CSV table of C-alpha atoms in Angstrom, one decimal:
chain,number,residue,atom,x,y,z
A,1,MET,CA,-32.6,101.5,85.8
A,2,GLU,CA,-31.1,98.9,83.1
A,3,GLN,CA,-33.0,95.6,83.2
A,4,GLU,CA,-30.2,93.4,84.2
A,5,GLN,CA,-29.5,95.8,87.4
A,6,ARG,CA,-32.6,95.5,88.6
A,7,ARG,CA,-32.5,92.1,90.3
A,8,TYR,CA,-29.0,92.9,91.9
A,9,TRP,CA,-30.8,95.9,93.5
A,10,LEU,CA,-33.3,93.8,94.7
A,11,ALA,CA,-31.0,91.2,96.0
A,12,LEU,CA,-28.8,93.9,98.0
A,13,ARG,CA,-31.8,94.8,99.3
A,14,THR,CA,-32.6,91.3,101.0
A,15,ILE,CA,-29.2,91.0,102.7
A,16,SER,CA,-30.3,91.1,106.5
A,17,GLY,CA,-28.1,93.6,108.7
A,18,LEU,CA,-26.8,95.6,105.6
A,19,GLY,CA,-27.9,99.1,106.3
A,20,ILE,CA,-27.7,102.1,104.1
A,21,HIS,CA,-24.1,103.1,105.1
A,22,GLY,CA,-22.8,99.5,104.4
A,23,LEU,CA,-24.4,99.3,100.9
A,24,ARG,CA,-22.8,103.0,100.4
A,25,THR,CA,-19.5,101.3,101.1
A,26,LEU,CA,-20.1,98.3,99.0
A,27,LEU,CA,-20.9,100.5,96.1
A,28,ALA,CA,-18.0,102.6,96.6
A,29,ALA,CA,-15.5,99.5,96.3
A,30,PHE,CA,-17.2,97.6,93.7
A,31,GLY,CA,-19.3,100.4,91.5
A,32,THR,CA,-22.4,98.5,91.3
A,33,PRO,CA,-24.3,95.4,92.9
A,34,GLN,CA,-23.8,93.0,90.4
A,35,ARG,CA,-20.6,93.3,91.0
A,36,VAL,CA,-20.9,93.1,94.9
A,37,PHE,CA,-22.5,89.4,94.1
A,38,SER,CA,-19.5,88.6,92.0
A,39,ALA,CA,-17.0,89.1,94.8
A,40,SER,CA,-15.4,86.6,96.5
A,41,LEU,CA,-15.9,86.1,100.4
A,42,ASP,CA,-12.3,87.1,100.8
A,43,THR,CA,-12.6,90.5,99.1
A,44,LEU,CA,-16.1,91.2,100.6
A,45,CYS,CA,-14.3,90.7,104.1
A,46,SER,CA,-11.4,93.0,103.3
A,47,ILE,CA,-13.9,95.8,103.0
A,48,PRO,CA,-13.8,98.2,106.0
A,49,GLY,CA,-17.1,97.7,107.9
A,50,ILE,CA,-18.9,94.9,106.2
A,51,GLY,CA,-17.6,92.1,108.4
A,52,LYS,CA,-17.8,88.3,107.8
A,53,ILE,CA,-21.4,87.9,108.7
A,54,ILE,CA,-22.6,90.2,106.0
A,55,ALA,CA,-20.0,88.8,103.6
A,56,ARG,CA,-21.3,85.3,103.9
A,57,ARG,CA,-24.9,86.2,103.2
A,58,ILE,CA,-23.9,87.9,99.9
A,59,VAL,CA,-22.1,85.2,99.1
A,60,ALA,CA,-24.6,82.5,100.3
A,61,PHE,CA,-27.5,84.4,98.1
A,62,ASN,CA,-29.3,82.0,95.8
A,63,ASP,CA,-32.9,83.2,95.7
A,64,TRP,CA,-32.8,84.5,92.1
A,65,ALA,CA,-36.0,83.0,90.8
A,66,ALA,CA,-38.0,84.5,93.4
A,67,LEU,CA,-36.4,87.6,92.5
A,68,GLU,CA,-37.3,87.2,88.9
A,69,GLU,CA,-41.1,86.8,89.7
A,70,GLU,CA,-41.1,89.6,91.5
A,71,LEU,CA,-39.5,91.7,88.8
A,72,ALA,CA,-42.4,90.1,86.5
A,73,TYR,CA,-45.1,91.4,88.7
A,74,TYR,CA,-43.5,94.9,88.4
A,75,ASP,CA,-43.3,95.1,85.0
A,76,ARG,CA,-47.2,93.9,85.0
A,77,GLU,CA,-48.0,96.7,87.5
A,78,LYS,CA,-45.7,99.2,85.5
A,79,ILE,CA,-43.8,99.8,88.7
A,80,SER,CA,-40.2,101.2,88.3
A,81,LEU,CA,-37.3,100.6,90.3
A,82,LEU,CA,-34.9,103.7,91.2
A,83,SER,CA,-31.3,103.4,92.7
A,84,TRP,CA,-29.7,106.8,93.9
A,85,GLN,CA,-27.6,106.3,91.0
A,86,ASP,CA,-30.6,107.1,88.5
A,87,ALA,CA,-31.2,110.2,87.0
A,88,PHE,CA,-34.9,110.7,87.7
A,89,TYR,CA,-33.9,109.9,91.7
A,90,PRO,CA,-35.2,112.8,93.4
A,91,SER,CA,-32.0,115.3,93.3
A,92,LEU,CA,-32.3,116.4,97.0
A,93,LEU,CA,-32.8,113.3,98.4
A,94,PRO,CA,-29.1,111.6,98.5
A,95,HIS,CA,-28.1,114.5,100.8
A,96,ILE,CA,-30.0,113.5,103.7
A,97,TYR,CA,-28.6,110.9,106.4
A,98,ASP,CA,-30.4,107.9,105.7
A,99,PRO,CA,-31.7,108.2,101.9
A,100,PRO,CA,-33.5,105.2,100.7
A,101,ALA,CA,-31.4,103.2,98.3
A,102,LEU,CA,-34.1,101.9,96.3
A,103,LEU,CA,-37.4,103.3,95.4
A,104,PHE,CA,-40.2,101.9,93.7
A,105,THR,CA,-42.4,104.4,91.6
A,106,LYS,CA,-45.6,104.3,89.4
A,107,GLY,CA,-46.1,107.1,87.1
A,108,VAL,CA,-44.1,110.3,85.8
A,109,LEU,CA,-41.0,111.3,87.4
A,110,GLN,CA,-38.5,114.1,86.1
A,111,GLU,CA,-35.3,114.9,86.8
A,112,ASP,CA,-34.4,117.4,89.4
A,113,GLU,CA,-37.9,118.3,90.7
A,114,LYS,CA,-38.6,121.5,92.3
A,115,CYS,CA,-40.7,120.4,95.2
A,116,ILE,CA,-42.6,121.9,98.1
A,117,ALA,CA,-44.1,119.3,100.7
A,118,VAL,CA,-47.5,120.2,102.0
A,119,VAL,CA,-48.8,118.6,105.2
A,120,GLY,CA,-51.2,118.9,107.8
A,121,SER,CA,-54.1,116.9,109.9
A,122,ARG,CA,-56.1,114.1,108.6
A,123,LEU,CA,-59.0,115.7,110.5
A,124,ALA,CA,-59.0,119.1,108.3
A,125,THR,CA,-61.4,121.8,108.6
A,126,VAL,CA,-63.3,123.4,105.6
A,127,TYR,CA,-61.2,126.3,106.0
A,128,GLY,CA,-57.8,124.2,106.2
A,129,THR,CA,-59.2,122.2,102.8
A,130,PHE,CA,-59.7,125.4,101.4
A,131,ILE,CA,-56.9,126.8,101.8
A,132,THR,CA,-54.4,123.8,101.0
A,133,GLU,CA,-56.3,123.5,97.7
A,134,LYS,CA,-55.8,127.2,96.8
A,135,LEU,CA,-52.3,127.7,97.7
A,136,CYS,CA,-51.2,124.2,96.0
A,137,ARG,CA,-53.2,125.3,92.9
A,138,GLU,CA,-51.2,128.6,92.8
A,139,LEU,CA,-48.1,126.9,93.4
A,140,ALA,CA,-48.5,124.3,90.5
A,141,VAL,CA,-49.4,127.4,88.2
A,142,GLN,CA,-45.8,128.6,88.9
A,143,GLY,CA,-44.4,125.3,87.9
A,144,ILE,CA,-43.6,124.0,91.8
A,145,THR,CA,-44.0,120.1,92.0
A,146,VAL,CA,-46.4,119.6,95.2
A,147,VAL,CA,-45.3,116.5,97.3
A,148,SER,CA,-47.7,115.1,100.0
A,149,GLY,CA,-48.4,111.8,101.7
A,150,MET,CA,-52.1,111.0,99.8
A,151,ALA,CA,-53.5,110.6,103.4
A,152,ARG,CA,-56.7,111.9,104.2
A,153,GLY,CA,-57.5,115.5,105.2
A,154,ILE,CA,-54.5,118.2,104.0
A,155,ASP,CA,-52.5,115.4,102.2
A,156,SER,CA,-55.4,114.9,99.8
A,157,ALA,CA,-56.2,118.7,99.5
A,158,ALA,CA,-52.8,119.3,98.5
A,159,HIS,CA,-52.8,116.6,95.6
A,160,ARG,CA,-56.4,117.8,94.5
A,161,GLY,CA,-54.9,121.7,94.8
A,162,ALA,CA,-51.8,120.9,92.2
A,163,LEU,CA,-54.0,118.9,89.8
A,164,ALA,CA,-56.3,121.8,89.8
A,165,GLY,CA,-53.8,124.0,88.8
A,166,LEU,CA,-52.7,121.4,85.7
A,167,GLY,CA,-49.6,121.1,87.8
A,168,ARG,CA,-47.6,117.9,89.0
A,169,THR,CA,-47.8,116.2,92.3
A,170,ILE,CA,-46.0,113.2,93.9
A,171,ALA,CA,-47.3,110.9,96.6
A,172,VAL,CA,-44.9,109.5,99.0
A,173,LEU,CA,-46.4,106.1,100.3
A,174,GLY,CA,-45.7,104.5,103.4
A,175,ASN,CA,-47.1,100.8,101.8
A,176,GLY,CA,-46.4,99.3,98.5
A,177,PRO,CA,-46.9,101.2,95.1
A,178,ASP,CA,-49.7,98.8,94.3
A,179,ILE,CA,-51.6,99.5,97.3
A,180,ILE,CA,-53.9,102.5,97.7
A,181,TYR,CA,-54.2,103.6,101.0
A,182,PRO,CA,-56.6,104.9,102.2
A,183,PRO,CA,-59.0,103.0,99.8
A,184,GLU,CA,-61.4,105.9,99.3
A,185,ASN,CA,-58.6,107.6,97.5
A,186,SER,CA,-58.6,105.4,94.4
A,187,THR,CA,-59.7,108.1,92.2
A,188,LEU,CA,-57.4,110.6,93.3
A,189,CYS,CA,-54.7,108.1,92.9
A,190,ARG,CA,-55.7,107.6,89.1
A,191,ARG,CA,-55.4,111.6,88.7
A,192,ILE,CA,-52.2,111.7,90.4
A,193,LEU,CA,-50.7,109.1,88.0
A,194,GLU,CA,-51.9,111.1,85.1
A,195,ARG,CA,-49.7,114.2,86.3
A,196,GLY,CA,-47.5,113.1,88.8
A,197,ALA,CA,-46.3,109.7,90.4
A,198,LEU,CA,-46.5,107.6,93.5
A,199,LEU,CA,-43.3,106.8,95.3
A,200,THR,CA,-42.3,104.5,98.0
A,201,GLU,CA,-39.5,102.9,99.5
A,202,TYR,CA,-41.3,99.6,100.3
A,203,PRO,CA,-41.8,96.9,97.7
A,204,ALA,CA,-45.0,95.9,96.0
A,205,LYS,CA,-47.7,94.1,98.4
A,206,THR,CA,-46.2,95.7,101.5
A,207,PRO,CA,-49.4,96.6,103.5
A,208,PRO,CA,-49.5,100.0,105.3
A,209,HIS,CA,-48.4,100.1,108.9
A,210,GLN,CA,-48.0,102.5,111.5
A,211,SER,CA,-44.3,102.4,111.7
A,212,HIS,CA,-43.9,103.1,108.1
A,213,PHE,CA,-45.1,106.7,108.2
A,214,PRO,CA,-42.5,108.4,110.2
A,215,ALA,CA,-40.0,106.8,107.9
A,216,ARG,CA,-42.0,107.8,104.9
A,217,ASN,CA,-42.0,111.4,106.4
A,218,ARG,CA,-38.4,111.8,106.1
A,219,ILE,CA,-38.6,111.2,102.5
A,220,ILE,CA,-41.2,113.8,101.8
A,221,SER,CA,-39.3,116.6,103.6
A,222,GLY,CA,-35.7,115.2,102.1
A,223,MET,CA,-36.8,115.7,98.4
A,224,SER,CA,-38.4,119.1,98.8
A,225,LEU,CA,-37.1,122.5,98.9
A,226,GLY,CA,-39.4,123.0,102.3
A,227,VAL,CA,-42.3,122.0,104.1
A,228,LEU,CA,-45.4,123.9,104.4
A,229,VAL,CA,-47.8,122.6,107.6
A,230,VAL,CA,-51.2,123.7,107.5
A,231,GLU,CA,-53.2,122.2,110.3
A,232,ALA,CA,-52.0,120.1,112.9
A,233,GLY,CA,-52.4,119.0,116.3
A,234,GLU,CA,-49.7,119.1,119.0
A,235,ARG,CA,-48.5,115.4,118.3
A,236,SER,CA,-49.4,115.1,115.0
A,237,GLY,CA,-46.9,113.4,112.5
A,238,SER,CA,-47.0,116.6,110.5
A,239,LEU,CA,-44.5,118.0,113.2
A,240,ILE,CA,-42.4,115.1,112.6
A,241,THR,CA,-42.2,115.9,108.8
A,242,ALA,CA,-41.2,119.7,110.0
A,243,LYS,CA,-38.6,118.2,112.4
A,244,PHE,CA,-36.9,116.3,109.8
A,245,ALA,CA,-37.1,119.3,107.5
A,246,LEU,CA,-35.3,121.0,109.8
A,247,GLU,CA,-32.5,118.1,110.5
A,248,GLN,CA,-32.3,117.9,106.6
A,249,ASN,CA,-31.7,122.0,106.6
A,250,ARG,CA,-35.2,122.5,104.6
A,251,GLU,CA,-37.3,125.3,104.9
A,252,VAL,CA,-40.3,124.9,107.1
A,253,PHE,CA,-43.6,127.1,106.3
A,254,ALA,CA,-46.6,127.5,108.3
A,255,ILE,CA,-50.0,128.7,108.0
A,256,PRO,CA,-51.6,130.4,110.7
A,257,GLY,CA,-55.1,129.5,112.2
A,258,ALA,CA,-57.6,130.6,114.9
A,259,ILE,CA,-56.3,130.7,118.5
A,260,ASP,CA,-58.7,128.2,120.0
A,261,ALA,CA,-58.8,125.5,117.0
A,262,PRO,CA,-56.8,122.3,118.1
A,263,GLY,CA,-55.6,122.1,114.5
A,264,SER,CA,-53.7,125.6,115.0
A,265,LYS,CA,-51.7,124.1,118.0
A,266,GLY,CA,-48.9,122.7,115.6
A,267,PRO,CA,-48.8,125.6,113.2
A,268,HIS,CA,-48.5,128.1,115.8
A,269,LYS,CA,-45.7,125.8,117.9
A,270,LEU,CA,-43.8,126.1,114.7
A,271,LEU,CA,-43.9,129.6,113.9
A,272,LYS,CA,-43.1,130.3,117.7
A,273,GLU,CA,-39.7,128.3,116.9
A,274,GLY,CA,-39.2,130.5,113.7
A,275,ALA,CA,-41.0,128.9,110.8
A,276,ILE,CA,-42.0,131.2,108.1
A,277,LEU,CA,-45.5,132.5,108.2
A,278,VAL,CA,-47.2,132.1,105.3
A,279,GLU,CA,-50.1,134.2,104.0
A,280,THR,CA,-49.8,133.8,100.2
A,281,ILE,CA,-47.2,132.0,97.7
A,282,ASP,CA,-45.3,134.6,97.4
A,283,ASP,CA,-44.2,134.2,101.1
A,284,ILE,CA,-42.9,130.5,100.2
A,285,LEU,CA,-41.7,131.6,96.7
A,286,ASP,CA,-39.4,134.6,97.9
A,287,VAL,CA,-37.8,131.9,100.1
A,288,ILE,CA,-37.2,129.3,97.6
A,289,ALA,CA,-36.2,131.5,94.5
A,290,PRO,CA,-32.4,131.5,95.1
A,291,HIS,CA,-33.0,127.7,94.4
A,292,LEU,CA,-35.2,128.1,91.2
A,293,ASP,CA,-32.2,129.0,88.7
A,294,ARG,CA,-33.4,126.4,86.3
A,295,ILE,CA,-37.2,125.2,86.1
A,296,SER,CA,-37.1,121.5,84.9
A,297,ARG,CA,-40.9,121.4,84.7
A,298,TYR,CA,-40.3,122.1,80.9
A,299,PRO,CA,-37.9,119.4,79.5
A,300,SER,CA,-36.3,119.6,76.3
A,301,VAL,CA,-36.4,116.7,73.6
A,302,SER,CA,-32.8,116.3,74.6
A,303,GLN,CA,-33.9,115.3,77.9
A,304,GLU,CA,-35.5,112.2,77.1
A,305,MET,CA,-34.0,109.0,78.7
A,306,PRO,CA,-33.9,105.4,76.2
A,307,GLU,CA,-36.8,103.5,76.2
A,308,LYS,CA,-35.0,100.5,78.2
A,309,THR,CA,-35.1,102.7,81.2
A,310,GLY,CA,-39.0,102.3,81.3
A,311,LYS,CA,-39.5,105.8,82.5
A,312,ILE,CA,-42.4,108.0,80.7
A,313,LEU,CA,-41.7,111.5,80.4
A,314,PRO,CA,-44.7,114.1,79.8
A,315,THR,CA,-44.5,116.2,76.6
A,316,GLU,CA,-43.3,119.4,76.7
A,317,ALA,CA,-45.1,121.9,78.5
A,318,PRO,CA,-45.7,125.9,77.4
A,319,ARG,CA,-44.2,128.5,79.9
A,320,PRO,CA,-47.0,129.8,82.0
A,321,GLU,CA,-48.6,132.7,80.8
A,322,LEU,CA,-47.7,136.3,82.2
A,323,THR,CA,-49.9,138.6,84.0
A,324,GLY,CA,-49.9,142.1,82.7
A,325,ASP,CA,-47.7,143.8,85.4
A,326,GLU,CA,-45.3,140.6,84.9
A,327,LYS,CA,-45.3,141.5,81.1
A,328,ALA,CA,-44.5,144.9,81.6
A,329,LEU,CA,-41.1,143.9,83.7
A,330,TRP,CA,-40.5,141.5,81.2
A,331,SER,CA,-40.2,144.1,78.3
A,332,GLN,CA,-37.7,146.1,80.2
A,333,LEU,CA,-35.2,143.3,80.5
A,334,ARG,CA,-34.9,143.0,76.5
A,335,GLY,CA,-31.3,144.0,75.6
A,336,SER,CA,-28.6,143.9,78.4
A,337,PRO,CA,-29.0,142.8,81.9
A,338,LYS,CA,-30.6,145.2,84.3
A,339,GLU,CA,-30.2,146.0,88.1
A,340,VAL,CA,-33.1,145.9,90.4
A,341,ASP,CA,-32.8,149.9,90.8
A,342,GLU,CA,-33.0,150.2,87.3
A,343,LEU,CA,-36.1,148.4,86.9
A,344,ILE,CA,-38.0,150.5,89.6
A,345,GLY,CA,-36.9,153.5,87.7
A,346,SER,CA,-38.0,152.4,84.4
A,347,THR,CA,-41.4,150.8,85.3
A,348,GLY,CA,-42.2,153.4,88.5
A,349,LEU,CA,-43.3,150.4,90.5
A,350,ALA,CA,-42.3,150.0,94.1
A,351,CYS,CA,-39.2,147.9,95.4
A,352,GLN,CA,-41.2,145.3,97.1
A,353,THR,CA,-43.3,145.0,93.8
A,354,VAL,CA,-40.6,144.6,91.4
A,355,GLN,CA,-38.7,142.0,93.7
A,356,ARG,CA,-42.1,140.0,93.8
A,357,LEU,CA,-42.2,140.4,89.9
A,358,LEU,CA,-39.0,139.3,89.4
A,359,THR,CA,-39.3,136.2,91.6
A,360,MET,CA,-42.3,135.3,89.6
A,361,LEU,CA,-40.6,135.7,86.5
A,362,GLU,CA,-37.8,133.6,87.7
A,363,VAL,CA,-40.0,131.0,88.8
A,364,LYS,CA,-41.9,131.2,85.7
A,365,GLY,CA,-38.6,130.2,83.8
A,366,TYR,CA,-38.4,133.9,81.8
A,367,ILE,CA,-35.7,135.4,83.6
A,368,GLN,CA,-32.4,134.3,85.3
A,369,LYS,CA,-30.4,136.2,88.2
A,370,MET,CA,-26.7,136.9,87.4
A,371,PRO,CA,-24.0,137.7,89.7
A,372,GLY,CA,-24.2,141.4,91.2
A,373,SER,CA,-28.1,141.1,91.5
A,374,LYS,CA,-28.3,141.6,87.7
A,375,TYR,CA,-31.5,140.2,85.9
A,376,LYS,CA,-31.6,139.2,82.2
A,377,LEU,CA,-34.0,137.6,79.8
A,378,ARG,CA,-33.6,133.3,79.9
A,379,GLU,CA,-32.4,132.1,76.5
């Protein structure tokens, strides 16, 4: 976001009674927040759905000095502001019913992340912690960004797993970006900032509050292709995240557990309602593969933004290494595009194996699917 625009976005955020839909209406009419504050009272009142009360509050706003102090604090703390008009605003998030107009971030965001959310109980079992770290490590190796809430238990395990896979992870907070909660996650937070980002709709110095977390959960699901629930009780907040995912037309995945374990109640409920059972990451990758036509984890130099945006981009990363079977299938795609049946015949592998390997090659960015179910090497 350009420096000059930040103050106007913050100012709009302070206008009491101006909801997300009113803000959309104003931006559709004026283009930028700066033009909103330059408009006359009569002009604002003429915008359908705004009304005299909101219009008067906009015209009367005059607390610019306080906003400048707030922005100076953000600069010192390396906190960036993202509006839904910015390139690095999570690409799926604007499509939910009530996306946050403004996000406060620390760390590194990338354009058009391919994300999977992983959520679960704060009282994670040894098994739940182990399987979460394992699956998230494997997802990270395949170039998938792991999104969670940095809470105790499963959330923390998800972030640790992604970091162990030398991948990216994003923590969506229920407080300001300058507050670490829970406090014992200070080391984890520092590691996340090295390879990912903190993201929140709450401004700096906002303490965590119970009411913030359900709202936070809609962002976790809304910026992701799907939500994986590992362990959760019958009334767990993770089920709220899964509910948001369904409302947002996202995939819901669940890991089964022991039938008599309290933490199995939530995942088993979701499975009965049609969630996708997960035993390995292939169960996730097979479902999200159609969305992975381009892996943005490997940005080109041309994607770098001007210095004035304040966004820090990582250096270009190499593609993940291929297994022996993946290399064998990849070599068969040299030359012209091929159909699945051709690849089955030339490799002698089973249909299910070829489909799985094609998914992995697509996820890793080596091949792309074409019309007619043909595959070719990515240029």
